[in-house]
PDB file of C-alpha atoms in Angstrom:
ATOM      1  CA  GLY A   1      -1.298  15.923   6.897  1.00  0.00           C
ATOM      2  CA  ILE A   2      -0.231  15.654   3.309  1.00  0.00           C
ATOM      3  CA  GLN A   3      -3.006  15.422   0.659  1.00  0.00           C
ATOM      4  CA  VAL A   4      -2.674  13.044  -2.350  1.00  0.00           C
ATOM      5  CA  GLU A   5      -5.216  13.523  -5.020  1.00  0.00           C
ATOM      6  CA  GLN A   6      -5.413  11.272  -8.075  1.00  0.00           C
ATOM      7  CA  SER A   7      -7.255  11.711 -11.233  1.00  0.00           C
ATOM      8  CA  PRO A   8      -9.357  10.523 -12.909  1.00  0.00           C
ATOM      9  CA  PRO A   9     -11.100   8.420 -10.308  1.00  0.00           C
ATOM     10  CA  ASP A  10     -12.317   6.023 -13.035  1.00  0.00           C
ATOM     11  CA  LEU A  11     -11.171   5.304 -16.448  1.00  0.00           C
ATOM     12  CA  ILE A  12     -12.458   2.995 -19.121  1.00  0.00           C
ATOM     13  CA  LEU A  13     -10.313   2.124 -22.133  1.00  0.00           C
ATOM     14  CA  GLN A  14     -10.507   0.093 -25.179  1.00  0.00           C
ATOM     15  CA  GLU A  15      -7.633  -2.491 -25.483  1.00  0.00           C
ATOM     16  CA  GLY A  16      -4.711  -0.928 -27.227  1.00  0.00           C
ATOM     17  CA  ALA A  17      -5.411   2.650 -26.187  1.00  0.00           C
ATOM     18  CA  ASN A  18      -3.021   4.889 -24.257  1.00  0.00           C
ATOM     19  CA  SER A  19      -3.763   6.666 -20.920  1.00  0.00           C
ATOM     20  CA  THR A  20      -2.254   9.063 -18.439  1.00  0.00           C
ATOM     21  CA  LEU A  21      -2.925   9.016 -14.734  1.00  0.00           C
ATOM     22  CA  ARG A  22      -2.129  11.930 -12.471  1.00  0.00           C
ATOM     23  CA  CYS A  23      -1.160  12.362  -8.961  1.00  0.00           C
ATOM     24  CA  ASN A  24      -0.980  15.729  -7.183  1.00  0.00           C
ATOM     25  CA  PHE A  25       0.419  16.111  -3.720  1.00  0.00           C
ATOM     26  CA  SER A  26       0.313  19.046  -1.409  1.00  0.00           C
ATOM     27  CA  ASP A  27       3.742  19.080   0.116  1.00  0.00           C
ATOM     28  CA  SER A  28       7.301  18.280  -0.883  1.00  0.00           C
ATOM     29  CA  VAL A  29       8.202  14.656  -0.829  1.00  0.00           C
ATOM     30  CA  ASN A  30      11.245  12.362  -0.616  1.00  0.00           C
ATOM     31  CA  ASN A  31       9.537   9.274  -1.756  1.00  0.00           C
ATOM     32  CA  LEU A  32       6.853   8.620  -4.273  1.00  0.00           C
ATOM     33  CA  GLN A  33       5.792   5.194  -5.454  1.00  0.00           C
ATOM     34  CA  TRP A  34       3.076   3.956  -7.970  1.00  0.00           C
ATOM     35  CA  PHE A  35       1.260   0.716  -7.252  1.00  0.00           C
ATOM     36  CA  HIS A  36      -1.131  -1.456  -9.159  1.00  0.00           C
ATOM     37  CA  GLN A  37      -3.782  -3.423  -7.275  1.00  0.00           C
ATOM     38  CA  ASN A  38      -5.114  -6.169  -9.495  1.00  0.00           C
ATOM     39  CA  PRO A  39      -8.717  -7.439  -9.504  1.00  0.00           C
ATOM     40  CA  TRP A  40      -7.593 -10.178  -6.952  1.00  0.00           C
ATOM     41  CA  GLY A  41      -6.400  -7.482  -4.512  1.00  0.00           C
ATOM     42  CA  GLN A  42      -2.658  -8.035  -4.841  1.00  0.00           C
ATOM     43  CA  LEU A  43      -0.621  -4.711  -4.650  1.00  0.00           C
ATOM     44  CA  ILE A  44       2.286  -4.631  -6.948  1.00  0.00           C
ATOM     45  CA  ASN A  45       4.956  -1.964  -6.916  1.00  0.00           C
ATOM     46  CA  LEU A  46       5.426  -0.275 -10.263  1.00  0.00           C
ATOM     47  CA  PHE A  47       7.840   2.587  -9.704  1.00  0.00           C
ATOM     48  CA  TYR A  48       9.781   4.298  -7.058  1.00  0.00           C
ATOM     49  CA  ILE A  49      10.055   7.681  -8.505  1.00  0.00           C
ATOM     50  CA  PRO A  50      10.512  10.732  -6.216  1.00  0.00           C
ATOM     51  CA  SER A  51      11.781  12.699  -9.249  1.00  0.00           C
ATOM     52  CA  GLY A  52      12.547  12.343 -12.991  1.00  0.00           C
ATOM     53  CA  THR A  53      11.317   9.772 -15.456  1.00  0.00           C
ATOM     54  CA  LYS A  54      11.384   6.014 -15.513  1.00  0.00           C
ATOM     55  CA  GLN A  55      10.186   3.447 -17.994  1.00  0.00           C
ATOM     56  CA  ASN A  56       9.300  -0.293 -17.611  1.00  0.00           C
ATOM     57  CA  GLY A  57       7.973  -1.854 -20.845  1.00  0.00           C
ATOM     58  CA  ARG A  58       4.619  -0.282 -21.671  1.00  0.00           C
ATOM     59  CA  LEU A  59       4.498   1.761 -18.510  1.00  0.00           C
ATOM     60  CA  SER A  60       6.430   4.963 -17.659  1.00  0.00           C
ATOM     61  CA  ALA A  61       6.267   7.537 -14.865  1.00  0.00           C
ATOM     62  CA  THR A  62       7.400  11.075 -14.561  1.00  0.00           C
ATOM     63  CA  THR A  63       7.505  13.069 -11.359  1.00  0.00           C
ATOM     64  CA  VAL A  64       8.052  16.875 -11.299  1.00  0.00           C
ATOM     65  CA  ALA A  65       8.813  17.339  -7.639  1.00  0.00           C
ATOM     66  CA  THR A  66       9.028  21.108  -7.768  1.00  0.00           C
ATOM     67  CA  GLU A  67       5.415  21.286  -9.119  1.00  0.00           C
ATOM     68  CA  ARG A  68       4.155  18.459  -6.859  1.00  0.00           C
ATOM     69  CA  TYR A  69       2.773  16.118  -9.384  1.00  0.00           C
ATOM     70  CA  SER A  70       3.487  12.746 -10.880  1.00  0.00           C
ATOM     71  CA  LEU A  71       2.250  11.099 -14.047  1.00  0.00           C
ATOM     72  CA  LEU A  72       1.847   7.361 -14.957  1.00  0.00           C
ATOM     73  CA  TYR A  73       1.646   6.526 -18.569  1.00  0.00           C
ATOM     74  CA  ILE A  74       0.208   3.324 -19.814  1.00  0.00           C
ATOM     75  CA  SER A  75       0.576   2.671 -23.588  1.00  0.00           C
ATOM     76  CA  SER A  76      -1.097  -0.043 -25.728  1.00  0.00           C
ATOM     77  CA  SER A  77      -3.252  -1.019 -22.717  1.00  0.00           C
ATOM     78  CA  GLN A  78      -4.112  -4.682 -22.182  1.00  0.00           C
ATOM     79  CA  THR A  79      -6.934  -6.274 -20.179  1.00  0.00           C
ATOM     80  CA  THR A  80      -4.390  -7.303 -17.616  1.00  0.00           C
ATOM     81  CA  ASP A  81      -3.784  -3.638 -16.832  1.00  0.00           C
ATOM     82  CA  SER A  82      -7.218  -3.444 -15.296  1.00  0.00           C
ATOM     83  CA  GLY A  83      -7.363  -2.703 -11.600  1.00  0.00           C
ATOM     84  CA  VAL A  84      -6.682   0.247  -9.236  1.00  0.00           C
ATOM     85  CA  TYR A  85      -3.521   2.430  -9.629  1.00  0.00           C
ATOM     86  CA  PHE A  86      -2.331   4.045  -6.391  1.00  0.00           C
ATOM     87  CA  CYS A  87       0.090   6.891  -5.895  1.00  0.00           C
ATOM     88  CA  ALA A  88       1.831   7.003  -2.554  1.00  0.00           C
ATOM     89  CA  VAL A  89       4.097   9.615  -1.020  1.00  0.00           C
ATOM     90  CA  ASP A  90       6.206  10.201   1.957  1.00  0.00           C
ATOM     91  CA  PRO A  91       6.552  13.778   3.123  1.00  0.00           C
ATOM     92  CA  SER A  92       9.212  13.076   5.688  1.00  0.00           C
ATOM     93  CA  GLU A  93      12.468  15.046   5.398  1.00  0.00           C
ATOM     94  CA  LYS A  94      14.396  12.075   6.625  1.00  0.00           C
ATOM     95  CA  THR A  95      16.343  10.346   3.992  1.00  0.00           C
ATOM     96  CA  GLY A  96      15.251   6.759   3.655  1.00  0.00           C
ATOM     97  CA  ALA A  97      11.961   7.315   5.636  1.00  0.00           C
ATOM     98  CA  ASN A  98       9.239   5.247   4.275  1.00  0.00           C
ATOM     99  CA  ASN A  99       5.951   6.333   5.767  1.00  0.00           C
ATOM    100  CA  LEU A 100       3.702   6.248   2.798  1.00  0.00           C
ATOM    101  CA  PHE A 101       0.382   8.074   2.379  1.00  0.00           C
ATOM    102  CA  PHE A 102      -1.752   6.576  -0.335  1.00  0.00           C
ATOM    103  CA  GLY A 103      -4.181   8.393  -2.697  1.00  0.00           C
ATOM    104  CA  THR A 104      -7.650   7.285  -3.377  1.00  0.00           C
ATOM    105  CA  GLY A 105      -6.547   5.596  -6.598  1.00  0.00           C
ATOM    106  CA  THR A 106      -7.719   5.474 -10.342  1.00  0.00           C
ATOM    107  CA  ARG A 107      -9.865   2.514 -11.178  1.00  0.00           C
ATOM    108  CA  LEU A 108      -8.865   1.400 -14.719  1.00  0.00           C
ATOM    109  CA  THR A 109     -10.979  -0.993 -16.774  1.00  0.00           C
ATOM    110  CA  VAL A 110      -9.647  -2.157 -20.111  1.00  0.00           C
ATOM    111  CA  ILE A 111     -12.242  -3.732 -22.345  1.00  0.00           C
ATOM    112  CA  PRO A 112     -11.342  -6.063 -25.196  1.00  0.00           C
TER     113      PRO A 112
ATOM    114  CA  ASP B   1      11.910 -15.691  -3.609  1.00  0.00           C
ATOM    115  CA  ALA B   2       8.606 -16.384  -1.892  1.00  0.00           C
ATOM    116  CA  GLY B   3       7.618 -12.743  -1.356  1.00  0.00           C
ATOM    117  CA  VAL B   4       5.872 -11.452   1.701  1.00  0.00           C
ATOM    118  CA  ILE B   5       3.780 -14.226   3.307  1.00  0.00           C
ATOM    119  CA  GLN B   6       0.677 -13.460   5.312  1.00  0.00           C
ATOM    120  CA  SER B   7      -1.586 -15.729   7.280  1.00  0.00           C
ATOM    121  CA  PRO B   8      -4.405 -16.371   7.531  1.00  0.00           C
ATOM    122  CA  ARG B   9      -5.619 -15.171   4.120  1.00  0.00           C
ATOM    123  CA  HIS B  10      -9.195 -15.048   5.441  1.00  0.00           C
ATOM    124  CA  GLU B  11     -10.459 -14.727   8.964  1.00  0.00           C
ATOM    125  CA  VAL B  12     -14.092 -14.604  10.196  1.00  0.00           C
ATOM    126  CA  THR B  13     -14.719 -14.070  13.908  1.00  0.00           C
ATOM    127  CA  GLU B  14     -17.221 -12.710  16.300  1.00  0.00           C
ATOM    128  CA  MET B  15     -17.113  -9.466  18.021  1.00  0.00           C
ATOM    129  CA  GLY B  16     -15.089  -9.510  21.216  1.00  0.00           C
ATOM    130  CA  GLN B  17     -12.722 -12.313  19.997  1.00  0.00           C
ATOM    131  CA  GLU B  18      -8.977 -11.915  19.718  1.00  0.00           C
ATOM    132  CA  VAL B  19      -7.511 -11.806  16.242  1.00  0.00           C
ATOM    133  CA  THR B  20      -3.899 -12.444  15.442  1.00  0.00           C
ATOM    134  CA  LEU B  21      -2.550 -11.652  11.904  1.00  0.00           C
ATOM    135  CA  ARG B  22       0.934 -12.923  10.945  1.00  0.00           C
ATOM    136  CA  CYS B  23       3.491 -11.774   8.499  1.00  0.00           C
ATOM    137  CA  LYS B  24       6.836 -13.136   7.190  1.00  0.00           C
ATOM    138  CA  PRO B  25       8.765 -10.428   5.351  1.00  0.00           C
ATOM    139  CA  ILE B  26      11.106 -10.970   2.426  1.00  0.00           C
ATOM    140  CA  SER B  27      14.464 -12.265   3.654  1.00  0.00           C
ATOM    141  CA  GLY B  28      17.029  -9.484   3.982  1.00  0.00           C
ATOM    142  CA  HIS B  29      14.405  -6.655   4.205  1.00  0.00           C
ATOM    143  CA  ASN B  30      14.939  -4.401   7.164  1.00  0.00           C
ATOM    144  CA  SER B  31      11.631  -2.567   7.266  1.00  0.00           C
ATOM    145  CA  LEU B  32       8.168  -3.995   7.837  1.00  0.00           C
ATOM    146  CA  PHE B  33       4.850  -2.161   7.471  1.00  0.00           C
ATOM    147  CA  TRP B  34       1.189  -3.067   8.497  1.00  0.00           C
ATOM    148  CA  TYR B  35      -1.552  -1.388   6.397  1.00  0.00           C
ATOM    149  CA  ARG B  36      -5.325  -1.514   6.536  1.00  0.00           C
ATOM    150  CA  GLN B  37      -7.644  -1.071   3.540  1.00  0.00           C
ATOM    151  CA  THR B  38     -11.285  -0.248   3.701  1.00  0.00           C
ATOM    152  CA  MET B  39     -13.758   1.325   1.269  1.00  0.00           C
ATOM    153  CA  MET B  40     -14.266   4.321   3.522  1.00  0.00           C
ATOM    154  CA  ARG B  41     -10.656   5.137   4.451  1.00  0.00           C
ATOM    155  CA  GLY B  42      -8.621   3.523   1.613  1.00  0.00           C
ATOM    156  CA  LEU B  43      -5.165   2.374   2.400  1.00  0.00           C
ATOM    157  CA  GLU B  44      -3.796   3.418   5.725  1.00  0.00           C
ATOM    158  CA  LEU B  45      -0.458   2.862   7.323  1.00  0.00           C
ATOM    159  CA  LEU B  46      -0.864   1.398  10.880  1.00  0.00           C
ATOM    160  CA  ILE B  47       2.635   0.854  12.112  1.00  0.00           C
ATOM    161  CA  TYR B  48       6.110   0.286  10.699  1.00  0.00           C
ATOM    162  CA  PHE B  49       9.216  -1.333  12.053  1.00  0.00           C
ATOM    163  CA  ASN B  50      12.806  -0.760  11.073  1.00  0.00           C
ATOM    164  CA  ASN B  51      15.337  -3.411  12.216  1.00  0.00           C
ATOM    165  CA  ASN B  52      12.549  -4.968  14.366  1.00  0.00           C
ATOM    166  CA  VAL B  53      12.006  -1.678  16.237  1.00  0.00           C
ATOM    167  CA  PRO B  54       8.732   0.117  16.034  1.00  0.00           C
ATOM    168  CA  ILE B  55       9.398   3.548  14.451  1.00  0.00           C
ATOM    169  CA  ASP B  56       5.841   5.018  13.976  1.00  0.00           C
ATOM    170  CA  ASP B  57       2.653   3.624  15.427  1.00  0.00           C
ATOM    171  CA  SER B  58       0.590   6.816  15.010  1.00  0.00           C
ATOM    172  CA  GLY B  59      -1.717   5.045  12.581  1.00  0.00           C
ATOM    173  CA  MET B  60      -2.759   2.308  15.122  1.00  0.00           C
ATOM    174  CA  PRO B  61      -6.454   3.233  15.646  1.00  0.00           C
ATOM    175  CA  GLU B  62      -6.613   2.530  19.426  1.00  0.00           C
ATOM    176  CA  ASP B  63      -5.283   0.359  22.249  1.00  0.00           C
ATOM    177  CA  ARG B  64      -7.102  -2.637  20.946  1.00  0.00           C
ATOM    178  CA  PHE B  65      -4.550  -2.877  18.315  1.00  0.00           C
ATOM    179  CA  SER B  66      -1.002  -4.045  19.083  1.00  0.00           C
ATOM    180  CA  ALA B  67       1.912  -5.083  16.837  1.00  0.00           C
ATOM    181  CA  LYS B  68       5.193  -6.903  17.523  1.00  0.00           C
ATOM    182  CA  MET B  69       8.190  -7.931  15.681  1.00  0.00           C
ATOM    183  CA  PRO B  70      10.263 -10.394  17.762  1.00  0.00           C
ATOM    184  CA  ASN B  71      12.744 -10.980  15.048  1.00  0.00           C
ATOM    185  CA  ALA B  72      13.625 -10.130  11.482  1.00  0.00           C
ATOM    186  CA  SER B  73      11.442 -12.798   9.931  1.00  0.00           C
ATOM    187  CA  PHE B  74       8.139 -12.589  11.784  1.00  0.00           C
ATOM    188  CA  SER B  75       5.619  -9.984  12.843  1.00  0.00           C
ATOM    189  CA  THR B  76       2.159 -10.173  14.409  1.00  0.00           C
ATOM    190  CA  LEU B  77      -0.754  -7.674  14.463  1.00  0.00           C
ATOM    191  CA  LYS B  78      -3.262  -8.391  17.212  1.00  0.00           C
ATOM    192  CA  ILE B  79      -6.725  -7.012  17.739  1.00  0.00           C
ATOM    193  CA  GLN B  80      -8.264  -7.597  21.167  1.00  0.00           C
ATOM    194  CA  PRO B  81     -11.094  -7.352  21.540  1.00  0.00           C
ATOM    195  CA  SER B  82     -12.254  -7.167  17.845  1.00  0.00           C
ATOM    196  CA  GLU B  83     -15.168  -5.044  16.798  1.00  0.00           C
ATOM    197  CA  PRO B  84     -17.246  -5.120  13.491  1.00  0.00           C
ATOM    198  CA  ARG B  85     -15.659  -1.831  12.421  1.00  0.00           C
ATOM    199  CA  ASP B  86     -12.224  -3.639  12.272  1.00  0.00           C
ATOM    200  CA  SER B  87     -13.496  -5.521   9.265  1.00  0.00           C
ATOM    201  CA  ALA B  88     -10.964  -4.816   6.405  1.00  0.00           C
ATOM    202  CA  VAL B  89      -8.092  -6.194   4.409  1.00  0.00           C
ATOM    203  CA  TYR B  90      -4.876  -6.067   6.319  1.00  0.00           C
ATOM    204  CA  PHE B  91      -1.701  -5.883   4.416  1.00  0.00           C
ATOM    205  CA  CYS B  92       1.910  -6.431   5.411  1.00  0.00           C
ATOM    206  CA  ALA B  93       4.690  -5.001   3.344  1.00  0.00           C
ATOM    207  CA  SER B  94       8.474  -5.067   3.651  1.00  0.00           C
ATOM    208  CA  SER B  95      11.390  -3.110   2.065  1.00  0.00           C
ATOM    209  CA  PHE B  96      15.130  -2.838   2.094  1.00  0.00           C
ATOM    210  CA  TYR B  97      15.425   0.672   0.733  1.00  0.00           C
ATOM    211  CA  GLU B  98      12.377   2.663  -0.495  1.00  0.00           C
ATOM    212  CA  THR B  99      10.476   0.224  -2.608  1.00  0.00           C
ATOM    213  CA  GLN B 100       7.866  -1.625  -0.674  1.00  0.00           C
ATOM    214  CA  TYR B 101       6.659  -5.121  -1.479  1.00  0.00           C
ATOM    215  CA  PHE B 102       3.189  -6.156  -0.345  1.00  0.00           C
ATOM    216  CA  GLY B 103       1.868  -9.443   0.836  1.00  0.00           C
ATOM    217  CA  PRO B 104      -1.386 -10.919  -0.475  1.00  0.00           C
ATOM    218  CA  GLY B 105      -3.372  -9.524   2.514  1.00  0.00           C
ATOM    219  CA  THR B 106      -5.610 -10.989   5.261  1.00  0.00           C
ATOM    220  CA  ARG B 107      -9.321 -10.364   4.679  1.00  0.00           C
ATOM    221  CA  LEU B 108     -10.890  -9.954   8.183  1.00  0.00           C
ATOM    222  CA  LEU B 109     -14.646 -10.035   8.846  1.00  0.00           C
ATOM    223  CA  VAL B 110     -15.820  -9.350  12.354  1.00  0.00           C
ATOM    224  CA  LEU B 111     -19.490 -10.268  12.892  1.00  0.00           C
TER     225      LEU B 111
END
């Protein structure tokens, strides 16, 4: 099956710092999503981004599908950004398919 | 919008008992997913439905697990009989197109 690797596995930041999280995947994908799991366990969808670049406030994401990687940028980090960030992909060739395979995540801790 | 609703939020049971987890997807969504999260295996897709029809159940670990979606607003995941290795957080998610929205999860502990 498809391999989804995320780096770094753990990241500690001072509040206000910027960071880049990376997701590498082993096969072509039609669907790529980034999620944030907060310390209470809730999973929040951040981006649907199979290709290109999107921005939402302090967060932005870029996926280079031809090179099989995606990046999540967090700027001016806040303590509420703490949690685990997951990349999830669907390798299906069917348009609209939604069978997501999750990476192992990056655990981010933002300290005040 | 209430989001995806799951019940119960916590379940503690003894080995051999039947466990039923429930999910109400977001109104208007046509796809529903059941995931399991453990420390050892991370987040795994168990089964997903499209328009109430099971599309892919290849992630269901074994015959002890079954899932149903009798209508567009309700789904169940049943484990019978339960075993200690089934202890995990079970998430339900729904979507209309590609973006998936997750419920709060059910934390299951099988003693």
